[in-house]
Coordinates of C-alpha atoms in Angstrom, one line a residue:
Chain A
M1 CA 149.6 55.4 -216.3
S2 CA 147.4 52.7 -215.0
Q3 CA 146.6 53.9 -211.4
S4 CA 143.1 55.1 -211.0
L5 CA 142.3 58.3 -209.8
S6 CA 141.4 56.9 -206.3
Q7 CA 144.9 55.6 -206.1
N8 CA 146.2 58.8 -206.2
P9 CA 148.2 59.3 -203.2
F10 CA 146.4 62.2 -202.6
L11 CA 142.9 61.0 -202.6
S12 CA 141.9 58.3 -200.8
G13 CA 138.5 58.4 -201.3
K14 CA 135.7 58.9 -204.1
S15 CA 133.9 61.6 -202.5
K16 CA 136.6 63.5 -202.4
V17 CA 136.8 63.0 -206.5
G18 CA 134.6 66.3 -206.8
L19 CA 136.7 68.6 -204.5
F20 CA 139.9 66.8 -207.0
Y21 CA 138.1 68.7 -210.3
V22 CA 137.3 71.7 -208.6
V23 CA 140.8 72.4 -207.2
L24 CA 142.1 71.4 -210.6
I25 CA 139.7 73.7 -212.8
V26 CA 140.7 76.5 -210.3
A27 CA 144.2 76.4 -210.5
T28 CA 143.7 75.8 -214.2
L29 CA 142.3 79.0 -214.6
F30 CA 144.7 80.9 -212.1
W31 CA 147.7 79.0 -214.9
L32 CA 145.8 80.7 -217.7
T33 CA 145.1 83.8 -216.5
P34 CA 148.4 85.5 -218.5
V35 CA 147.0 84.1 -221.5
I36 CA 143.5 84.8 -220.8
T37 CA 144.7 88.3 -220.0
L38 CA 146.7 88.5 -223.4
V39 CA 143.7 87.6 -225.6
L40 CA 141.4 89.4 -224.2
T41 CA 144.1 92.8 -224.8
A42 CA 144.4 91.9 -228.1
L43 CA 140.6 92.2 -228.7
K44 CA 140.3 94.9 -227.3
D45 CA 140.6 98.7 -228.6
A46 CA 143.2 100.7 -227.2
G47 CA 140.1 103.0 -225.4
D48 CA 138.8 99.7 -223.9
F49 CA 142.4 99.2 -222.5
A50 CA 143.2 102.4 -221.3
V51 CA 140.0 102.6 -219.6
N52 CA 139.4 98.7 -218.1
G53 CA 143.1 97.7 -218.4
A54 CA 143.9 94.6 -219.5
F55 CA 141.5 91.8 -217.9
S56 CA 137.8 92.7 -218.5
L57 CA 135.8 91.9 -221.7
P58 CA 135.9 94.0 -224.4
K59 CA 133.2 96.4 -224.9
A60 CA 133.6 95.4 -229.2
I61 CA 135.9 93.1 -230.5
R62 CA 138.0 94.3 -233.1
W63 CA 139.5 92.2 -235.2
A64 CA 141.4 95.2 -236.6
N65 CA 144.1 94.7 -234.0
F66 CA 145.2 91.5 -236.1
S67 CA 145.6 92.9 -239.2
E68 CA 146.7 96.3 -238.4
A69 CA 149.8 93.9 -236.4
W70 CA 150.2 92.3 -239.1
E71 CA 151.0 94.7 -241.7
T72 CA 153.2 97.0 -239.0
G73 CA 155.5 94.3 -239.5
V74 CA 154.9 91.0 -237.8
K75 CA 154.4 90.2 -241.5
N76 CA 157.7 89.8 -242.1
Y77 CA 158.9 88.3 -238.5
F78 CA 156.5 85.8 -239.2
W79 CA 157.6 84.8 -242.6
N80 CA 161.7 85.4 -241.4
S81 CA 161.1 83.2 -238.7
V82 CA 159.2 80.1 -241.0
I83 CA 162.5 80.5 -243.3
V84 CA 164.8 79.7 -240.7
T85 CA 162.5 76.8 -239.0
G86 CA 162.0 75.5 -242.3
F87 CA 165.4 75.6 -243.3
K88 CA 167.2 75.0 -239.7
V89 CA 164.6 71.0 -238.8
P90 CA 165.2 69.5 -241.6
I91 CA 168.2 69.7 -242.5
G92 CA 169.8 69.8 -238.7
I93 CA 167.7 66.6 -237.8
V94 CA 169.3 64.7 -241.3
L95 CA 173.2 66.0 -239.7
E96 CA 171.8 64.5 -235.8
S97 CA 170.2 61.1 -236.6
M98 CA 173.4 60.7 -239.1
A99 CA 175.9 61.3 -236.2
A100 CA 173.9 59.4 -233.5
F101 CA 173.8 56.3 -235.6
A102 CA 177.4 56.4 -235.9
L103 CA 178.0 56.7 -232.1
T104 CA 175.1 53.9 -231.0
H105 CA 175.7 51.7 -233.7
M106 CA 178.6 51.5 -235.5
H107 CA 181.4 50.0 -233.3
F108 CA 182.3 52.9 -233.6
K109 CA 185.7 52.8 -230.6
W110 CA 185.3 56.4 -230.0
A111 CA 181.6 57.2 -229.7
D112 CA 181.5 57.6 -226.3
R113 CA 183.9 60.7 -226.3
I114 CA 182.9 62.1 -229.0
F115 CA 179.4 62.0 -227.6
T116 CA 180.6 64.0 -224.5
Y117 CA 182.3 66.3 -226.3
I118 CA 178.9 67.2 -227.5
L119 CA 177.0 67.4 -225.1
I120 CA 179.5 70.1 -224.0
G121 CA 177.3 71.7 -226.5
L122 CA 174.2 71.3 -224.0
I123 CA 175.7 73.7 -221.6
V124 CA 177.4 76.6 -222.8
P125 CA 175.6 79.6 -222.3
M126 CA 175.3 81.7 -225.5
Q127 CA 177.5 84.4 -223.9
M128 CA 180.9 81.7 -224.3
T129 CA 180.4 82.0 -227.6
L130 CA 178.7 85.3 -229.1
V131 CA 182.1 87.6 -229.5
P132 CA 184.2 84.6 -231.5
L133 CA 181.1 84.4 -233.3
T134 CA 180.3 87.9 -234.4
L135 CA 184.4 88.0 -235.7
L136 CA 183.4 84.8 -237.7
M137 CA 180.2 85.9 -239.1
N138 CA 181.5 89.3 -239.8
A139 CA 184.6 87.9 -241.4
L140 CA 182.5 85.6 -243.2
N141 CA 180.1 88.2 -244.4
L142 CA 176.9 86.3 -242.9
I143 CA 176.0 89.3 -240.3
D144 CA 172.8 90.1 -240.9
T145 CA 171.5 87.8 -243.1
L146 CA 168.9 84.8 -242.4
T147 CA 171.6 82.2 -243.8
G148 CA 174.3 83.0 -241.5
L149 CA 171.2 82.7 -238.6
T150 CA 170.5 79.2 -239.9
I151 CA 173.8 78.0 -240.0
L152 CA 174.2 78.8 -236.6
Y153 CA 170.8 77.5 -235.6
I154 CA 172.3 74.1 -237.0
G155 CA 175.4 73.9 -235.3
F156 CA 173.6 74.6 -231.4
G157 CA 171.1 72.1 -232.3
V158 CA 173.7 69.4 -232.8
P159 CA 174.0 68.7 -228.8
F160 CA 170.1 68.1 -228.2
G161 CA 168.9 66.5 -231.7
V162 CA 172.3 64.1 -231.0
L163 CA 171.1 63.8 -227.8
V164 CA 167.4 62.9 -228.8
M165 CA 167.7 60.8 -231.4
R166 CA 170.9 58.4 -229.9
G167 CA 168.1 58.2 -226.7
F168 CA 165.8 56.4 -229.4
F169 CA 168.7 54.7 -231.7
R170 CA 169.6 52.9 -228.2
T171 CA 166.3 51.2 -228.5
V172 CA 167.0 49.4 -231.8
P173 CA 167.6 46.4 -231.4
V174 CA 171.0 45.0 -231.9
A175 CA 170.0 41.9 -233.7
I176 CA 167.7 43.5 -236.5
I177 CA 171.4 45.2 -237.4
E178 CA 173.7 42.6 -236.9
A179 CA 170.7 40.8 -239.0
A180 CA 171.2 43.3 -241.8
R181 CA 175.0 43.7 -241.5
I182 CA 175.6 39.8 -242.3
D183 CA 173.0 39.8 -244.9
G184 CA 175.8 42.3 -247.0
C185 CA 173.6 45.8 -246.0
S186 CA 176.0 49.0 -245.8
W187 CA 175.7 50.7 -243.0
F188 CA 174.2 54.0 -245.3
R189 CA 171.3 51.1 -246.0
I190 CA 171.1 50.3 -242.7
F191 CA 170.4 53.9 -241.1
Y192 CA 168.0 54.7 -243.7
R193 CA 166.2 51.5 -244.2
I194 CA 166.0 50.4 -241.1
A195 CA 167.3 52.7 -238.0
L196 CA 165.7 55.7 -239.5
P197 CA 162.2 54.6 -240.3
L198 CA 162.1 52.3 -236.6
S199 CA 163.1 56.0 -235.6
L200 CA 160.1 57.8 -237.2
P201 CA 158.2 59.1 -233.5
A202 CA 162.1 60.0 -232.4
V203 CA 162.2 62.1 -236.3
V204 CA 158.8 63.2 -235.8
S205 CA 159.5 64.6 -232.2
L206 CA 162.5 66.0 -233.0
C207 CA 161.2 68.1 -235.5
I208 CA 158.8 69.5 -232.9
L209 CA 161.1 70.3 -230.0
D210 CA 163.4 71.8 -233.1
G211 CA 160.7 73.3 -234.5
V212 CA 159.3 75.2 -231.2
A213 CA 163.4 76.0 -230.0
T214 CA 164.2 77.6 -233.0
W215 CA 160.8 79.8 -233.7
N216 CA 161.2 81.3 -230.2
E217 CA 165.4 81.7 -230.2
F218 CA 166.3 85.2 -229.1
I219 CA 169.7 86.2 -228.3
L220 CA 171.5 85.0 -231.8
A221 CA 169.2 86.2 -233.4
Q222 CA 169.6 89.5 -231.3
I223 CA 173.2 89.6 -231.9
F224 CA 173.4 88.9 -235.5
L225 CA 170.2 90.4 -237.2
R226 CA 170.9 93.8 -237.7
S227 CA 168.1 95.1 -239.9
D228 CA 164.6 95.5 -239.1
E229 CA 162.5 93.3 -242.2
L230 CA 164.6 90.7 -241.0
R231 CA 163.7 90.5 -237.6
T232 CA 162.3 87.0 -236.7
L233 CA 159.1 87.0 -234.0
P234 CA 160.8 86.9 -230.8
L235 CA 163.1 90.1 -231.6
G236 CA 160.5 91.7 -233.4
L237 CA 158.1 91.6 -230.8
V238 CA 160.4 92.7 -228.3
Q239 CA 161.5 94.9 -230.8
F240 CA 158.1 95.9 -231.6
S241 CA 157.2 96.3 -228.0
T242 CA 159.7 99.3 -227.3
Q243 CA 158.5 101.1 -230.5
F244 CA 154.8 101.3 -229.5
S245 CA 155.1 100.6 -226.4
T246 CA 151.5 102.2 -225.3
Q247 CA 149.3 100.3 -228.5
Y248 CA 148.7 97.0 -226.1
D249 CA 146.5 96.0 -228.1
Q250 CA 148.5 95.5 -231.2
L251 CA 151.5 94.4 -229.3
A252 CA 148.7 91.8 -227.5
A253 CA 147.7 90.9 -231.3
A254 CA 150.7 90.6 -232.4
V255 CA 152.3 88.0 -229.7
L256 CA 149.0 86.1 -230.1
I257 CA 149.5 85.8 -234.1
S258 CA 153.5 84.5 -233.4
V259 CA 152.2 81.6 -230.5
V260 CA 149.6 80.2 -233.1
P261 CA 151.4 78.2 -234.8
I262 CA 153.0 77.0 -231.5
V263 CA 149.5 76.1 -230.2
L264 CA 148.6 74.2 -233.2
V265 CA 151.8 72.3 -233.0
F266 CA 151.6 71.7 -229.6
L267 CA 147.6 70.5 -229.8
F268 CA 148.0 68.4 -232.8
F269 CA 151.6 66.2 -231.3
Q270 CA 151.7 66.7 -227.5
R271 CA 152.5 63.2 -227.3
Y272 CA 155.4 64.5 -229.5
F273 CA 156.7 66.9 -226.3
V274 CA 156.7 63.8 -224.3
A275 CA 158.4 60.8 -226.4
G276 CA 160.8 63.5 -227.2
M277 CA 162.2 64.6 -223.8
G278 CA 162.1 60.9 -223.2
G279 CA 164.3 60.7 -225.3
A280 CA 166.5 63.6 -223.9
V281 CA 166.8 61.7 -220.3
K282 CA 167.4 58.1 -222.3
Chain B
M1 CA 191.1 38.2 -241.4
A2 CA 193.6 35.7 -243.4
S3 CA 190.3 33.9 -244.9
E4 CA 190.3 37.0 -247.4
N5 CA 193.3 36.0 -249.1
T6 CA 192.8 32.5 -250.1
A7 CA 191.0 32.9 -253.5
V8 CA 189.5 29.5 -253.3
L9 CA 186.4 30.9 -251.7
A10 CA 185.2 33.6 -254.4
P11 CA 181.7 33.9 -253.5
R12 CA 183.1 34.9 -250.0
T13 CA 186.0 37.1 -250.4
L14 CA 183.3 39.1 -252.7
K15 CA 181.5 39.7 -249.4
S16 CA 184.1 40.6 -247.0
A17 CA 185.1 42.8 -249.2
K18 CA 182.5 45.0 -249.6
T19 CA 181.8 44.5 -245.6
S20 CA 185.7 45.4 -245.1
Y21 CA 184.7 48.4 -247.2
D22 CA 182.4 49.5 -244.6
S23 CA 183.9 48.5 -241.6
L24 CA 186.9 50.7 -242.8
R25 CA 187.8 52.6 -239.8
F26 CA 186.7 56.0 -241.1
L27 CA 182.6 55.1 -242.2
P28 CA 181.6 56.7 -238.6
W29 CA 183.7 59.8 -238.8
L30 CA 182.2 59.7 -242.2
F31 CA 178.6 60.0 -241.0
L32 CA 180.2 62.1 -237.3
A33 CA 181.9 64.8 -239.8
P34 CA 179.0 66.4 -241.3
S35 CA 177.7 67.3 -237.5
L36 CA 180.8 67.5 -235.8
V37 CA 182.4 70.4 -238.1
I38 CA 179.4 72.4 -238.1
Y39 CA 179.2 72.2 -234.6
S40 CA 182.4 72.4 -233.2
I41 CA 183.2 75.7 -236.1
V42 CA 180.0 77.1 -234.5
V43 CA 179.8 76.1 -230.5
V44 CA 183.7 75.0 -229.2
Y45 CA 186.3 77.2 -231.4
P46 CA 183.8 80.5 -229.9
M47 CA 183.9 78.7 -226.2
V48 CA 187.5 78.0 -226.1
Y49 CA 188.4 81.6 -228.1
S50 CA 186.3 84.0 -225.9
A51 CA 188.5 82.1 -222.6
Y52 CA 191.6 83.2 -224.6
L53 CA 190.2 87.0 -225.3
S54 CA 189.3 87.0 -221.5
L55 CA 193.2 87.5 -221.1
F56 CA 193.4 91.0 -223.3
R57 CA 191.8 94.1 -222.9
W58 CA 190.3 94.8 -226.5
D59 CA 187.2 97.2 -227.2
G60 CA 186.5 94.5 -230.4
V61 CA 186.8 96.5 -233.3
S62 CA 190.9 98.1 -233.3
P63 CA 193.4 95.9 -234.6
T64 CA 195.7 95.6 -231.3
K65 CA 194.9 93.8 -228.3
V66 CA 196.8 94.5 -225.5
Y67 CA 197.2 91.3 -223.4
V68 CA 196.3 92.0 -219.3
G69 CA 196.7 88.3 -217.8
L70 CA 194.3 87.9 -215.3
D71 CA 193.6 92.0 -214.9
N72 CA 189.9 91.4 -216.5
Y73 CA 189.2 88.9 -213.8
G74 CA 190.7 91.3 -211.0
I75 CA 188.7 94.3 -212.6
L76 CA 185.3 92.3 -212.5
F77 CA 185.8 90.9 -208.8
T78 CA 186.9 93.9 -207.6
Q79 CA 186.2 97.2 -209.5
N80 CA 182.7 96.4 -211.0
D81 CA 179.7 96.5 -208.8
V82 CA 177.3 95.5 -211.4
F83 CA 179.6 92.4 -212.0
W84 CA 178.6 91.4 -207.9
I85 CA 174.2 92.7 -208.4
A86 CA 174.4 90.6 -211.4
L87 CA 176.4 87.6 -209.9
R88 CA 174.1 88.2 -206.8
N89 CA 171.4 87.7 -209.1
N90 CA 172.3 84.6 -210.5
A91 CA 172.1 83.0 -207.2
I92 CA 169.3 84.3 -205.9
W93 CA 167.5 83.3 -209.8
L94 CA 169.2 79.5 -209.5
V95 CA 167.9 79.1 -205.5
A96 CA 164.2 79.6 -207.6
A97 CA 164.9 77.8 -210.4
L98 CA 166.0 74.8 -208.3
L99 CA 163.2 74.8 -205.5
L100 CA 160.2 76.5 -207.4
P101 CA 159.6 75.3 -211.3
T102 CA 160.3 71.9 -209.0
S103 CA 158.7 71.4 -206.3
I104 CA 155.5 72.7 -208.0
G105 CA 156.5 70.9 -211.1
L106 CA 156.1 67.4 -209.1
G107 CA 153.3 68.3 -207.3
L108 CA 151.1 68.5 -210.5
A109 CA 152.9 65.1 -211.9
I110 CA 151.8 63.6 -208.8
L111 CA 148.1 65.0 -208.8
L112 CA 147.9 64.1 -212.7
N113 CA 149.9 61.0 -213.0
A114 CA 146.8 58.9 -212.6
R115 CA 144.2 58.9 -215.5
F116 CA 141.3 60.5 -215.0
R117 CA 138.8 62.2 -217.8
G118 CA 140.8 65.2 -218.5
S119 CA 143.9 64.2 -216.9
H120 CA 145.2 64.7 -221.0
I121 CA 143.9 68.6 -220.9
F122 CA 145.1 69.0 -217.6
R123 CA 148.5 68.3 -218.2
S124 CA 148.7 70.1 -222.0
V125 CA 147.2 72.8 -219.6
F126 CA 150.2 73.1 -217.1
Y127 CA 152.7 72.9 -219.7
F128 CA 151.4 75.1 -222.3
P129 CA 154.0 78.0 -221.3
S130 CA 156.9 76.0 -221.3
V131 CA 156.2 76.4 -225.6
L132 CA 156.5 80.0 -225.3
S133 CA 158.9 82.1 -226.4
L134 CA 160.6 84.0 -223.2
A135 CA 160.8 86.7 -225.1
V136 CA 157.2 86.6 -225.3
V137 CA 156.4 85.1 -221.6
G138 CA 158.3 89.0 -220.6
L139 CA 156.0 90.9 -222.5
I140 CA 152.6 88.9 -221.5
W141 CA 153.6 89.5 -217.7
T142 CA 154.6 92.9 -218.3
W143 CA 151.3 93.9 -218.8
I144 CA 150.1 91.8 -215.9
Y145 CA 152.6 94.0 -213.4
H146 CA 152.1 97.0 -215.7
P147 CA 151.4 100.1 -213.0
D148 CA 147.8 100.8 -213.4
L149 CA 146.5 98.7 -216.0
G150 CA 148.6 95.3 -215.1
L151 CA 146.1 92.5 -213.3
L152 CA 148.1 92.5 -210.3
N153 CA 147.5 95.9 -209.1
Q154 CA 144.2 95.7 -210.5
V155 CA 143.8 92.8 -208.2
L156 CA 145.3 94.0 -205.1
R157 CA 143.0 97.3 -205.3
A158 CA 140.2 95.4 -205.3
V159 CA 140.8 93.4 -202.0
G160 CA 141.6 96.3 -200.0
L161 CA 145.4 95.6 -200.1
K162 CA 146.3 99.2 -202.0
A163 CA 148.8 99.1 -199.8
L164 CA 150.6 96.5 -201.8
A165 CA 149.7 97.7 -205.2
R166 CA 153.7 99.2 -206.5
N167 CA 155.3 99.6 -209.8
W168 CA 156.4 95.7 -209.8
L169 CA 159.3 96.4 -212.4
S170 CA 160.4 99.7 -211.4
D171 CA 161.1 99.6 -207.7
P172 CA 165.0 98.9 -207.6
N173 CA 164.3 96.6 -204.5
I174 CA 161.8 93.8 -205.5
A175 CA 162.0 94.5 -209.6
L176 CA 164.4 90.8 -210.1
Y177 CA 161.3 88.9 -208.3
P178 CA 158.0 89.4 -210.3
V179 CA 160.7 88.7 -213.6
I180 CA 161.8 85.4 -211.4
I181 CA 158.0 84.6 -211.1
A182 CA 157.1 84.9 -215.0
A183 CA 159.6 82.4 -215.1
T184 CA 158.5 80.7 -213.1
W185 CA 155.4 79.6 -215.1
N186 CA 158.0 78.9 -218.1
A187 CA 159.5 76.6 -216.7
V188 CA 157.0 74.2 -214.4
G189 CA 156.4 71.8 -217.8
L190 CA 159.3 70.0 -217.9
P191 CA 159.8 68.7 -214.7
M192 CA 156.6 68.3 -215.1
L193 CA 156.9 66.1 -217.3
L194 CA 159.9 64.2 -216.3
Y195 CA 158.3 63.8 -213.2
L196 CA 155.4 62.4 -214.9
A197 CA 157.7 60.1 -217.0
G198 CA 159.3 59.1 -213.8
L199 CA 156.2 58.1 -211.6
Q200 CA 155.2 55.5 -214.7
T201 CA 158.6 53.9 -214.0
I202 CA 157.5 52.9 -210.5
P203 CA 155.9 49.9 -210.0
E204 CA 151.9 49.7 -208.8
E205 CA 152.9 46.6 -206.4
L206 CA 155.0 48.9 -204.2
H207 CA 152.2 51.2 -203.2
E208 CA 149.6 48.2 -203.0
A209 CA 152.0 46.6 -200.3
A210 CA 152.6 49.9 -198.4
K211 CA 148.8 50.1 -198.5
V212 CA 148.4 46.7 -196.8
E213 CA 150.9 47.3 -193.6
G214 CA 148.7 50.6 -193.5
A215 CA 150.7 53.5 -195.0
N216 CA 149.0 56.6 -195.8
P217 CA 149.6 58.6 -198.5
I218 CA 152.4 61.0 -196.9
Q219 CA 154.3 57.9 -195.7
R220 CA 153.8 56.2 -198.9
F221 CA 155.5 59.6 -200.9
V222 CA 158.2 60.0 -198.2
Y223 CA 159.2 56.1 -198.3
I224 CA 158.9 55.2 -201.9
T225 CA 157.7 57.7 -204.7
F226 CA 160.4 60.0 -203.4
P227 CA 163.3 57.4 -203.4
M228 CA 162.0 55.9 -206.6
L229 CA 162.3 59.4 -207.9
R230 CA 165.7 60.2 -207.1
E231 CA 167.0 60.0 -210.6
T232 CA 164.4 61.9 -212.5
T233 CA 164.9 64.3 -209.2
L234 CA 169.0 64.5 -210.3
V235 CA 168.1 65.0 -213.8
V236 CA 165.6 67.9 -213.5
L237 CA 167.4 70.0 -210.9
A238 CA 170.8 69.2 -213.5
I239 CA 168.1 70.8 -215.9
M240 CA 166.7 74.0 -213.2
A241 CA 170.3 75.0 -213.1
I242 CA 171.9 75.0 -216.2
N243 CA 169.2 76.8 -217.2
A244 CA 169.1 79.2 -214.8
L245 CA 172.2 80.3 -215.8
K246 CA 171.0 80.8 -219.0
A247 CA 168.5 83.0 -218.6
Y248 CA 168.4 86.1 -220.6
D249 CA 165.6 86.9 -222.9
I250 CA 163.0 87.2 -219.8
I251 CA 164.7 89.8 -219.0
Y252 CA 166.1 91.6 -222.0
A253 CA 162.2 91.9 -222.3
M254 CA 161.4 92.6 -219.1
T255 CA 163.7 95.1 -217.6
N256 CA 166.5 95.1 -219.9
G257 CA 168.6 94.9 -216.6
G258 CA 167.0 97.9 -215.1
P259 CA 166.3 99.6 -212.9
A260 CA 169.9 100.9 -212.4
N261 CA 170.7 98.0 -213.7
K262 CA 169.6 96.1 -210.4
T263 CA 168.1 93.0 -212.1
Q264 CA 170.9 92.5 -214.3
L265 CA 172.4 88.9 -214.2
L266 CA 175.8 87.8 -216.1
S267 CA 174.5 86.2 -219.2
T268 CA 172.6 90.3 -219.9
W269 CA 176.0 92.5 -218.3
M270 CA 178.0 90.5 -220.9
Y271 CA 176.2 91.4 -223.5
F272 CA 175.9 95.6 -222.5
L273 CA 179.5 95.3 -221.3
T274 CA 180.4 93.7 -224.9
Y275 CA 178.4 95.8 -227.0
N276 CA 177.2 98.6 -225.8
Y277 CA 180.3 99.5 -223.6
N278 CA 183.4 98.0 -226.2
Q279 CA 184.6 95.7 -223.3
V280 CA 185.0 92.9 -224.5
G281 CA 188.0 91.8 -222.6
L282 CA 185.5 91.9 -219.8
G283 CA 182.5 90.7 -221.3
T284 CA 184.3 87.2 -222.4
A285 CA 185.8 87.3 -219.1
I286 CA 182.3 87.6 -217.4
A287 CA 181.1 84.7 -220.1
V288 CA 183.8 82.2 -218.5
V289 CA 182.6 82.8 -214.8
L290 CA 178.9 82.0 -215.9
F291 CA 180.7 78.9 -218.0
S292 CA 182.3 77.9 -214.9
L293 CA 179.2 78.3 -212.7
T294 CA 177.4 76.0 -215.1
L295 CA 180.4 73.2 -214.7
I296 CA 179.6 72.7 -211.2
F297 CA 175.8 71.5 -212.0
A298 CA 176.9 70.2 -215.5
I299 CA 179.4 67.8 -214.4
P300 CA 177.5 65.5 -212.4
Y301 CA 174.9 65.8 -215.2
I302 CA 177.5 64.9 -218.5
R303 CA 178.4 61.6 -215.7
F304 CA 174.8 60.7 -215.5
M305 CA 174.2 61.4 -219.3
T306 CA 177.2 59.6 -220.2
R307 CA 176.3 56.7 -217.9
K308 CA 175.9 52.8 -219.3
T309 CA 177.8 53.1 -221.9

């Protein structure tokens, strides 16, 4: 990030800075067109939309779209997503960081092999697991329950979580761990008193990346949730769109509601996205 | 450790007793157990079992499965037209995913690598679509492609290209491409982030030295920036390929495989065969094909991730 603007390969003279900004701003507006369309649609009434289409300023702002969408089912979808994400993320992080710690600092002979075994999960297409999971969940009476879905999410979260936490634990100096060992500190204490606090940024990063991924997950929710009142947001929205296919105003409002928490997290914790992805390729 | 048995060194014995308890061979397993158990049950076991099920003819409910060997694969490759459509679509999708988000992401990363007023805002803007769920991305873009009210056709009509306006998602010949554009919009953020991180590792001195030698920006990109980003590019391409083969939600939200199955991917066709037509054997066979395709890109990636350990 130390590069100054004039050293940017595309810009050799400062006279071009103005042009540079113009190009960027045009590109930004172009890039955000779908989002602008969404917001405009959510704010206008259905008649306005039918006459003028999505990309025009609303004749009158109609906030009721949001309350109506909320009451028509989005409320349920929203809280289901909150519950699933709220349980999945913390439980997942505890399990994943313990595993990652064992793989990085415990002089574990099998570490490489186990890590490779865990990485396989990153590449498995969901389709490869669906049928047996359906049978398994059926046998355990966990079909159509948020508990069952949360358990699946925890399992599928292991590879990415271990990958990220391992990336960060590797940066914890071995000397600190060794010093604690010599002082007679147990591995459990080293884990939660030394390694974990030193990797706090990683934990936050993982929480955010994982939270967003869980909030957005579609296919498992689609297969394993059957009743409407248990649906999570992405699934509920697609359902909503087939059911109320002509009520674009409400659908747009519903989509916007589902996006708001993600936008907030993104705005406040942005740098952790970068840090987290960095950890994943370390 | 023989010294542990010498009773003379009482305090030390105490300490090493603790140490030896701690370094018991099973302790790392204890840390790993919760993750490994749930991961093995939820991901690995179903994977293996799917491969096994692909050798049977089964409707998913009846108590008897009929062993048919590799017949399901034979049926897919010789009698299932939609399978070939899906395979072809996956190939198109894959090529697009390897070219579009990576090159756009690299371009943006180079533009936004400099620290200038607002650079963070611009980075956020271009990364933003990546935090949206693909279902939401699909819904938003469905409006853009709406035949009458969608922005795309409105713009085309306004600039006098009315002839180009069409029902984008209902035209069997082209419906896949609008979906790919929407997916690209979502996918650009990750390559951009990874390339931004990669650019940080290129020493400034290299560019300085090249400038002194009289290299122009394009030469510096070709001979310094791009070669130095080789590792990043490998990771980016692998992740893009793996994600491309996982694509599912956005198809479901935008076309549901239609019109006339022309936008089916292996992933969606697997779902249709398994859950709508109860062809569990064929469905799991597709899953195996999909996974095998993924492995082509994943094996080098996993090698790379487990390097230096």
